[in-house]
Amino acid sequence: MPWTGSFAISHEHPRTVTVLDASQGSDSAAAFTAAFQELVNLCIAQDTFRLIARRHSEPFTVLSYPSNRDTSSSAGGGAGTRAATGKNKTVTMERFMAPLFGILLQGAHMIAYVRSRATEDDCGVISGLWIPRRAAHLFSSPNMLDATVAGGIASGTTPLETIIKEAGEEATLPPELVRTRVRSTGLLSYVSSTDAIHGWPGESGLLCPGIVYTYEMELPGDVVPKPHDGEVGSYALMSVGDVQAALLANEFKPDAAVVVVDFLIRHGVITAENDRHFVQINEHIHRRLPFRVAAS
């Protein structure tokens, strides 16, 4: 890592990297963000890491930080008590850099599906999931299967806003349709590594902790997702059995596989009765992560 003067490096045990506050407390969040950005720019200019691919990526929130503090006495506190006096600001970093720092990434995924019904009043059974195959030109996980719609949560946006935006960009699904039909289904937390990404051209052995906000949406039979922004090669309506077979064959992008497994558990396809690893599966997709999660 081509550390800049904005970082203090200690090689003594325990080894540490400390980002310095150039603002001396006047705007720490902006100072930390600027320090990370300077480092990203240098890594891109020097082509230091393959995983960055000499490209900038969208900023995501690393943590929230009080926008200003003072050292005056606060009510009930002694002299020198530091008190936050404004709204929190966010420290951001470009997404591609996250694995180099082991920083938690946040994403939002949605599974779109269809049901077969004998009558209008019949709740029906899930007859297919709309599964995309990623485009061949993508840097990460080309040609692999993915969630219907997925994206990283950029700084300043919410999980639902991410889903609505990505649904339009990736699947040509109109915002009004998504807002009406989408349903929030929870949160997954997991740890992967760059070794688990098939065809990954970047550095190996890097931990990738993540949390994913999950959504699902039942689509009418006459609504067909269509690729739009070039990230998806094609969409296919896959049967539940074909989806399970693709999971076992490691055809899914790792984080998408977690989301699809969760969907199958939620809808009673994977159960304690038919999978002896049921408890372990649930533990692995709901890990207690020792990482700070930035407040929105």
Short mmCIF file of C-alpha atoms in Angstrom, two decimals:
data_model
loop_
_atom_site.label_atom_id
_atom_site.label_comp_id
_atom_site.label_asym_id
_atom_site.label_seq_id
_atom_site.Cartn_x
_atom_site.Cartn_y
_atom_site.Cartn_z
CA MET A 1 0.00 0.00 0.00
CA PRO A 2 1.51 3.38 -1.00
CA TRP A 3 0.64 5.11 2.27
CA THR A 4 0.51 8.89 2.17
CA GLY A 5 1.36 11.39 4.89
CA SER A 6 -2.27 11.24 6.01
CA PHE A 7 -1.61 7.88 7.67
CA ALA A 8 0.60 6.88 10.59
CA ILE A 9 2.00 3.35 10.38
CA SER A 10 3.29 1.43 13.39
CA HIS A 11 5.14 -1.84 12.85
CA GLU A 12 5.34 -2.56 16.56
CA HIS A 13 3.05 -5.23 17.97
CA PRO A 14 0.16 -4.83 17.61
CA ARG A 15 0.73 -3.29 14.19
CA THR A 16 -1.59 -0.38 13.45
CA VAL A 17 -2.55 2.02 10.68
CA THR A 18 -4.01 5.31 11.89
CA VAL A 19 -5.67 7.85 9.63
CA LEU A 20 -4.73 11.34 10.77
CA ASP A 21 -7.22 14.15 11.27
CA ALA A 22 -5.85 17.03 9.19
CA SER A 23 -8.74 19.22 10.33
CA GLN A 24 -7.71 18.85 13.99
CA GLY A 25 -11.32 18.21 14.90
CA SER A 26 -13.01 20.96 12.91
CA ASP A 27 -14.35 18.53 10.27
CA SER A 28 -12.96 15.10 10.98
CA ALA A 29 -15.30 13.23 8.62
CA ALA A 30 -14.20 15.33 5.64
CA ALA A 31 -10.54 14.97 6.62
CA PHE A 32 -10.76 11.18 6.86
CA THR A 33 -12.66 10.95 3.56
CA ALA A 34 -10.05 13.13 1.86
CA ALA A 35 -7.25 10.93 3.22
CA PHE A 36 -8.87 7.79 1.81
CA GLN A 37 -9.55 9.50 -1.51
CA GLU A 38 -5.94 10.63 -1.84
CA LEU A 39 -4.86 7.04 -1.29
CA VAL A 40 -7.36 5.71 -3.85
CA ASN A 41 -6.18 8.23 -6.45
CA LEU A 42 -2.56 7.22 -5.89
CA CYS A 43 -3.37 3.49 -6.16
CA ILE A 44 -5.22 4.08 -9.43
CA ALA A 45 -2.43 6.24 -10.86
CA GLN A 46 0.22 3.65 -9.93
CA ASP A 47 -1.96 0.64 -10.82
CA THR A 48 -1.06 -0.76 -7.40
CA PHE A 49 -3.82 -3.34 -7.02
CA ARG A 50 -5.55 -5.46 -9.64
CA LEU A 51 -8.88 -5.39 -7.79
CA ILE A 52 -9.21 -1.64 -8.35
CA ALA A 53 -8.75 -2.18 -12.10
CA ARG A 54 -7.48 1.40 -12.45
CA ARG A 55 -11.06 2.63 -12.06
CA HIS A 56 -12.96 4.77 -9.61
CA SER A 57 -16.07 3.33 -7.98
CA GLU A 58 -19.01 4.81 -6.10
CA PRO A 59 -18.41 6.03 -2.53
CA PHE A 60 -19.94 4.08 0.32
CA THR A 61 -20.28 5.00 3.96
CA VAL A 62 -17.57 3.61 6.26
CA LEU A 63 -18.88 5.18 9.46
CA SER A 64 -20.80 8.12 10.84
CA TYR A 65 -18.84 10.78 12.68
CA PRO A 66 -20.02 13.78 14.72
CA SER A 67 -19.90 16.83 12.46
CA ASN A 68 -18.45 19.11 15.09
CA ARG A 69 -17.33 18.82 18.67
CA ASP A 70 -16.23 21.25 21.29
CA THR A 71 -14.15 20.94 24.40
CA SER A 72 -16.32 23.13 26.60
CA SER A 73 -18.00 21.81 29.70
CA SER A 74 -21.35 20.18 29.11
CA ALA A 75 -24.23 19.94 31.56
CA GLY A 76 -23.35 17.45 34.22
CA GLY A 77 -19.85 16.96 32.86
CA GLY A 78 -16.46 18.11 33.97
CA ALA A 79 -14.16 20.57 32.28
CA GLY A 80 -12.93 19.37 28.93
CA THR A 81 -15.87 17.07 28.26
CA ARG A 82 -16.19 16.66 24.48
CA ALA A 83 -19.78 17.07 23.33
CA ALA A 84 -21.21 16.54 19.86
CA THR A 85 -23.09 19.64 18.76
CA GLY A 86 -24.37 18.82 15.30
CA LYS A 87 -25.65 16.12 12.99
CA ASN A 88 -23.40 13.24 12.08
CA LYS A 89 -21.40 13.38 8.89
CA THR A 90 -20.17 10.31 7.07
CA VAL A 91 -16.71 9.04 6.27
CA THR A 92 -16.75 7.51 2.80
CA MET A 93 -14.44 5.35 0.71
CA GLU A 94 -14.67 4.08 -2.87
CA ARG A 95 -16.22 0.60 -2.90
CA PHE A 96 -13.44 -1.22 -4.78
CA MET A 97 -10.99 -0.43 -1.97
CA ALA A 98 -13.03 -2.10 0.79
CA PRO A 99 -11.43 -5.59 0.66
CA LEU A 100 -7.97 -4.05 1.07
CA PHE A 101 -9.06 -2.64 4.43
CA GLY A 102 -11.39 -5.48 5.48
CA ILE A 103 -14.19 -2.92 5.74
CA LEU A 104 -17.82 -4.00 5.90
CA LEU A 105 -19.77 -3.47 2.68
CA GLN A 106 -23.54 -3.01 2.55
CA GLY A 107 -25.71 -4.09 -0.34
CA ALA A 108 -29.35 -4.60 -1.29
CA HIS A 109 -30.64 -7.59 -3.25
CA MET A 110 -34.08 -8.47 -4.59
CA ILE A 111 -35.45 -11.76 -5.88
CA ALA A 112 -38.34 -11.48 -8.34
CA TYR A 113 -40.48 -14.56 -8.76
CA VAL A 114 -43.76 -15.81 -10.23
CA ARG A 115 -46.44 -18.09 -8.85
CA SER A 116 -48.67 -20.58 -10.60
CA ARG A 117 -52.30 -20.38 -9.47
CA ALA A 118 -55.27 -22.62 -10.23
CA THR A 119 -57.69 -19.78 -9.44
CA GLU A 120 -57.44 -16.08 -8.59
CA ASP A 121 -58.02 -16.89 -4.90
CA ASP A 122 -55.37 -19.60 -4.87
CA CYS A 123 -52.15 -18.51 -3.12
CA GLY A 124 -50.32 -20.78 -5.55
CA VAL A 125 -46.79 -22.13 -5.52
CA ILE A 126 -43.58 -20.51 -6.69
CA SER A 127 -43.07 -21.68 -10.24
CA GLY A 128 -39.99 -19.70 -11.13
CA LEU A 129 -37.35 -17.17 -10.11
CA TRP A 130 -36.11 -14.49 -12.47
CA ILE A 131 -32.36 -15.10 -12.46
CA PRO A 132 -29.89 -13.00 -14.47
CA ARG A 133 -26.60 -14.14 -15.93
CA ARG A 134 -23.98 -11.46 -15.50
CA ALA A 135 -22.40 -9.98 -18.60
CA ALA A 136 -19.19 -11.54 -19.88
CA HIS A 137 -17.25 -8.25 -19.80
CA LEU A 138 -17.69 -7.57 -16.06
CA PHE A 139 -14.55 -7.43 -13.91
CA SER A 140 -16.12 -9.38 -11.04
CA SER A 141 -17.91 -12.72 -11.50
CA PRO A 142 -18.50 -12.53 -15.28
CA ASN A 143 -21.08 -14.97 -16.69
CA MET A 144 -22.18 -16.03 -13.21
CA LEU A 145 -25.77 -16.12 -11.96
CA ASP A 146 -26.99 -13.33 -9.68
CA ALA A 147 -29.99 -12.05 -7.74
CA THR A 148 -32.69 -10.51 -9.94
CA VAL A 149 -31.60 -7.04 -8.88
CA ALA A 150 -28.61 -6.14 -6.71
CA GLY A 151 -26.32 -3.26 -5.90
CA GLY A 152 -24.05 -1.72 -3.33
CA ILE A 153 -25.61 0.96 -1.16
CA ALA A 154 -23.89 4.18 -2.11
CA SER A 155 -23.32 6.89 0.46
CA GLY A 156 -26.44 8.99 1.02
CA THR A 157 -28.91 6.39 -0.28
CA THR A 158 -31.13 3.82 1.42
CA PRO A 159 -31.51 0.09 0.69
CA LEU A 160 -34.95 0.59 -0.87
CA GLU A 161 -33.72 3.48 -3.02
CA THR A 162 -30.91 1.20 -4.19
CA ILE A 163 -33.37 -1.54 -5.18
CA ILE A 164 -35.62 0.86 -7.10
CA LYS A 165 -32.65 2.40 -8.92
CA GLU A 166 -31.01 -0.94 -9.78
CA ALA A 167 -34.33 -2.47 -10.87
CA GLY A 168 -34.64 0.19 -13.53
CA GLU A 169 -30.99 0.11 -14.58
CA GLU A 170 -30.45 -3.65 -14.60
CA ALA A 171 -33.89 -5.13 -15.32
CA THR A 172 -35.92 -2.32 -16.97
CA LEU A 173 -38.52 -2.57 -14.21
CA PRO A 174 -40.37 0.75 -13.74
CA PRO A 175 -40.10 2.48 -10.36
CA GLU A 176 -43.86 2.57 -9.78
CA LEU A 177 -44.10 -1.20 -10.27
CA VAL A 178 -41.27 -1.85 -7.81
CA ARG A 179 -42.60 0.55 -5.16
CA THR A 180 -46.02 -1.11 -5.33
CA ARG A 181 -44.90 -4.73 -5.21
CA VAL A 182 -41.53 -4.95 -3.46
CA ARG A 183 -41.39 -6.34 0.08
CA SER A 184 -38.58 -6.03 2.60
CA THR A 185 -37.65 -9.45 3.99
CA GLY A 186 -34.75 -8.87 6.35
CA LEU A 187 -31.00 -8.64 6.65
CA LEU A 188 -28.20 -11.15 6.05
CA SER A 189 -24.67 -10.93 7.44
CA TYR A 190 -21.80 -13.06 6.21
CA VAL A 191 -18.08 -13.24 5.57
CA SER A 192 -16.65 -14.24 2.22
CA SER A 193 -13.23 -13.81 0.64
CA THR A 194 -11.88 -12.92 -2.77
CA ASP A 195 -10.86 -16.59 -3.12
CA ALA A 196 -14.58 -17.48 -3.34
CA ILE A 197 -15.18 -15.30 -6.41
CA HIS A 198 -14.88 -17.49 -9.49
CA GLY A 199 -12.76 -15.95 -12.21
CA TRP A 200 -11.62 -13.19 -9.86
CA PRO A 201 -8.65 -11.40 -11.47
CA GLY A 202 -7.80 -9.34 -8.40
CA GLU A 203 -5.78 -10.10 -5.28
CA SER A 204 -6.66 -13.32 -3.46
CA GLY A 205 -7.05 -14.04 0.24
CA LEU A 206 -8.82 -10.79 1.16
CA LEU A 207 -11.74 -10.96 3.59
CA CYS A 208 -15.05 -9.50 2.43
CA PRO A 209 -17.47 -9.03 5.33
CA GLY A 210 -20.88 -7.86 4.26
CA ILE A 211 -24.47 -7.25 5.16
CA VAL A 212 -27.27 -7.47 2.61
CA TYR A 213 -30.75 -5.98 2.91
CA THR A 214 -33.08 -8.46 1.23
CA TYR A 215 -36.23 -7.82 -0.77
CA GLU A 216 -38.56 -9.92 -2.86
CA MET A 217 -41.24 -9.14 -5.39
CA GLU A 218 -43.88 -11.31 -7.02
CA LEU A 219 -44.22 -10.36 -10.68
CA PRO A 220 -47.26 -10.86 -12.90
CA GLY A 221 -46.77 -13.42 -15.63
CA ASP A 222 -46.71 -10.77 -18.34
CA VAL A 223 -43.87 -8.74 -16.78
CA VAL A 224 -40.47 -9.87 -18.03
CA PRO A 225 -37.19 -8.32 -16.74
CA LYS A 226 -34.98 -7.17 -19.59
CA PRO A 227 -31.27 -6.21 -19.48
CA HIS A 228 -30.71 -2.49 -19.79
CA ASP A 229 -27.36 -1.11 -18.56
CA GLY A 230 -25.02 -3.80 -19.90
CA GLU A 231 -24.30 -5.48 -16.56
CA VAL A 232 -26.74 -8.34 -17.24
CA GLY A 233 -26.29 -10.59 -20.23
CA SER A 234 -29.72 -12.22 -20.04
CA TYR A 235 -32.61 -13.12 -17.73
CA ALA A 236 -34.14 -16.57 -17.39
CA LEU A 237 -37.19 -17.77 -15.47
CA MET A 238 -35.63 -20.71 -13.65
CA SER A 239 -37.57 -23.37 -11.81
CA VAL A 240 -36.86 -23.89 -8.12
CA GLY A 241 -35.19 -27.20 -8.92
CA ASP A 242 -32.91 -25.61 -11.52
CA VAL A 243 -31.99 -22.84 -9.06
CA GLN A 244 -31.04 -25.44 -6.42
CA ALA A 245 -28.93 -27.33 -8.95
CA ALA A 246 -27.16 -24.10 -9.96
CA LEU A 247 -26.40 -23.36 -6.29
CA LEU A 248 -24.85 -26.79 -5.81
CA ALA A 249 -22.79 -26.30 -8.99
CA ASN A 250 -21.42 -22.96 -7.67
CA GLU A 251 -22.89 -21.06 -10.60
CA PHE A 252 -24.03 -18.12 -8.46
CA LYS A 253 -21.99 -15.09 -7.43
CA PRO A 254 -21.15 -15.68 -3.72
CA ASP A 255 -23.26 -12.90 -2.18
CA ALA A 256 -26.16 -13.70 -4.51
CA ALA A 257 -25.98 -17.36 -3.48
CA VAL A 258 -26.50 -16.29 0.14
CA VAL A 259 -29.58 -14.28 -0.86
CA VAL A 260 -31.06 -17.11 -2.94
CA VAL A 261 -30.54 -19.63 -0.13
CA ASP A 262 -32.29 -17.28 2.28
CA PHE A 263 -35.20 -16.96 -0.18
CA LEU A 264 -35.53 -20.75 -0.44
CA ILE A 265 -35.51 -21.10 3.34
CA ARG A 266 -38.13 -18.37 3.75
CA HIS A 267 -40.46 -20.10 1.29
CA GLY A 268 -40.05 -23.56 2.79
CA VAL A 269 -37.99 -25.08 0.00
CA ILE A 270 -34.95 -25.70 2.22
CA THR A 271 -36.06 -27.02 5.62
CA ALA A 272 -34.70 -28.83 8.66
CA GLU A 273 -36.44 -31.95 7.35
CA ASN A 274 -34.76 -32.06 3.95
CA ASP A 275 -31.32 -30.61 4.69
CA ARG A 276 -29.22 -31.92 7.57
CA HIS A 277 -27.08 -28.75 7.46
CA PHE A 278 -30.09 -26.49 8.07
CA VAL A 279 -28.80 -25.04 11.35
CA GLN A 280 -25.29 -24.43 10.02
CA ILE A 281 -26.65 -22.77 6.88
CA ASN A 282 -28.69 -20.32 8.94
CA GLU A 283 -25.73 -19.61 11.22
CA HIS A 284 -23.50 -18.83 8.24
CA ILE A 285 -25.91 -16.34 6.67
CA HIS A 286 -26.66 -14.59 9.97
CA ARG A 287 -23.21 -14.15 11.44
CA ARG A 288 -22.45 -11.79 14.28
CA LEU A 289 -19.86 -9.55 12.67
CA PRO A 290 -17.22 -7.72 14.74
CA PHE A 291 -17.47 -4.66 12.53
CA ARG A 292 -19.00 -1.25 13.02
CA VAL A 293 -22.04 -0.61 10.84
CA ALA A 294 -22.45 2.97 9.66
CA ALA A 295 -25.73 4.61 10.59
CA SER A 296 -27.78 5.88 7.66
#
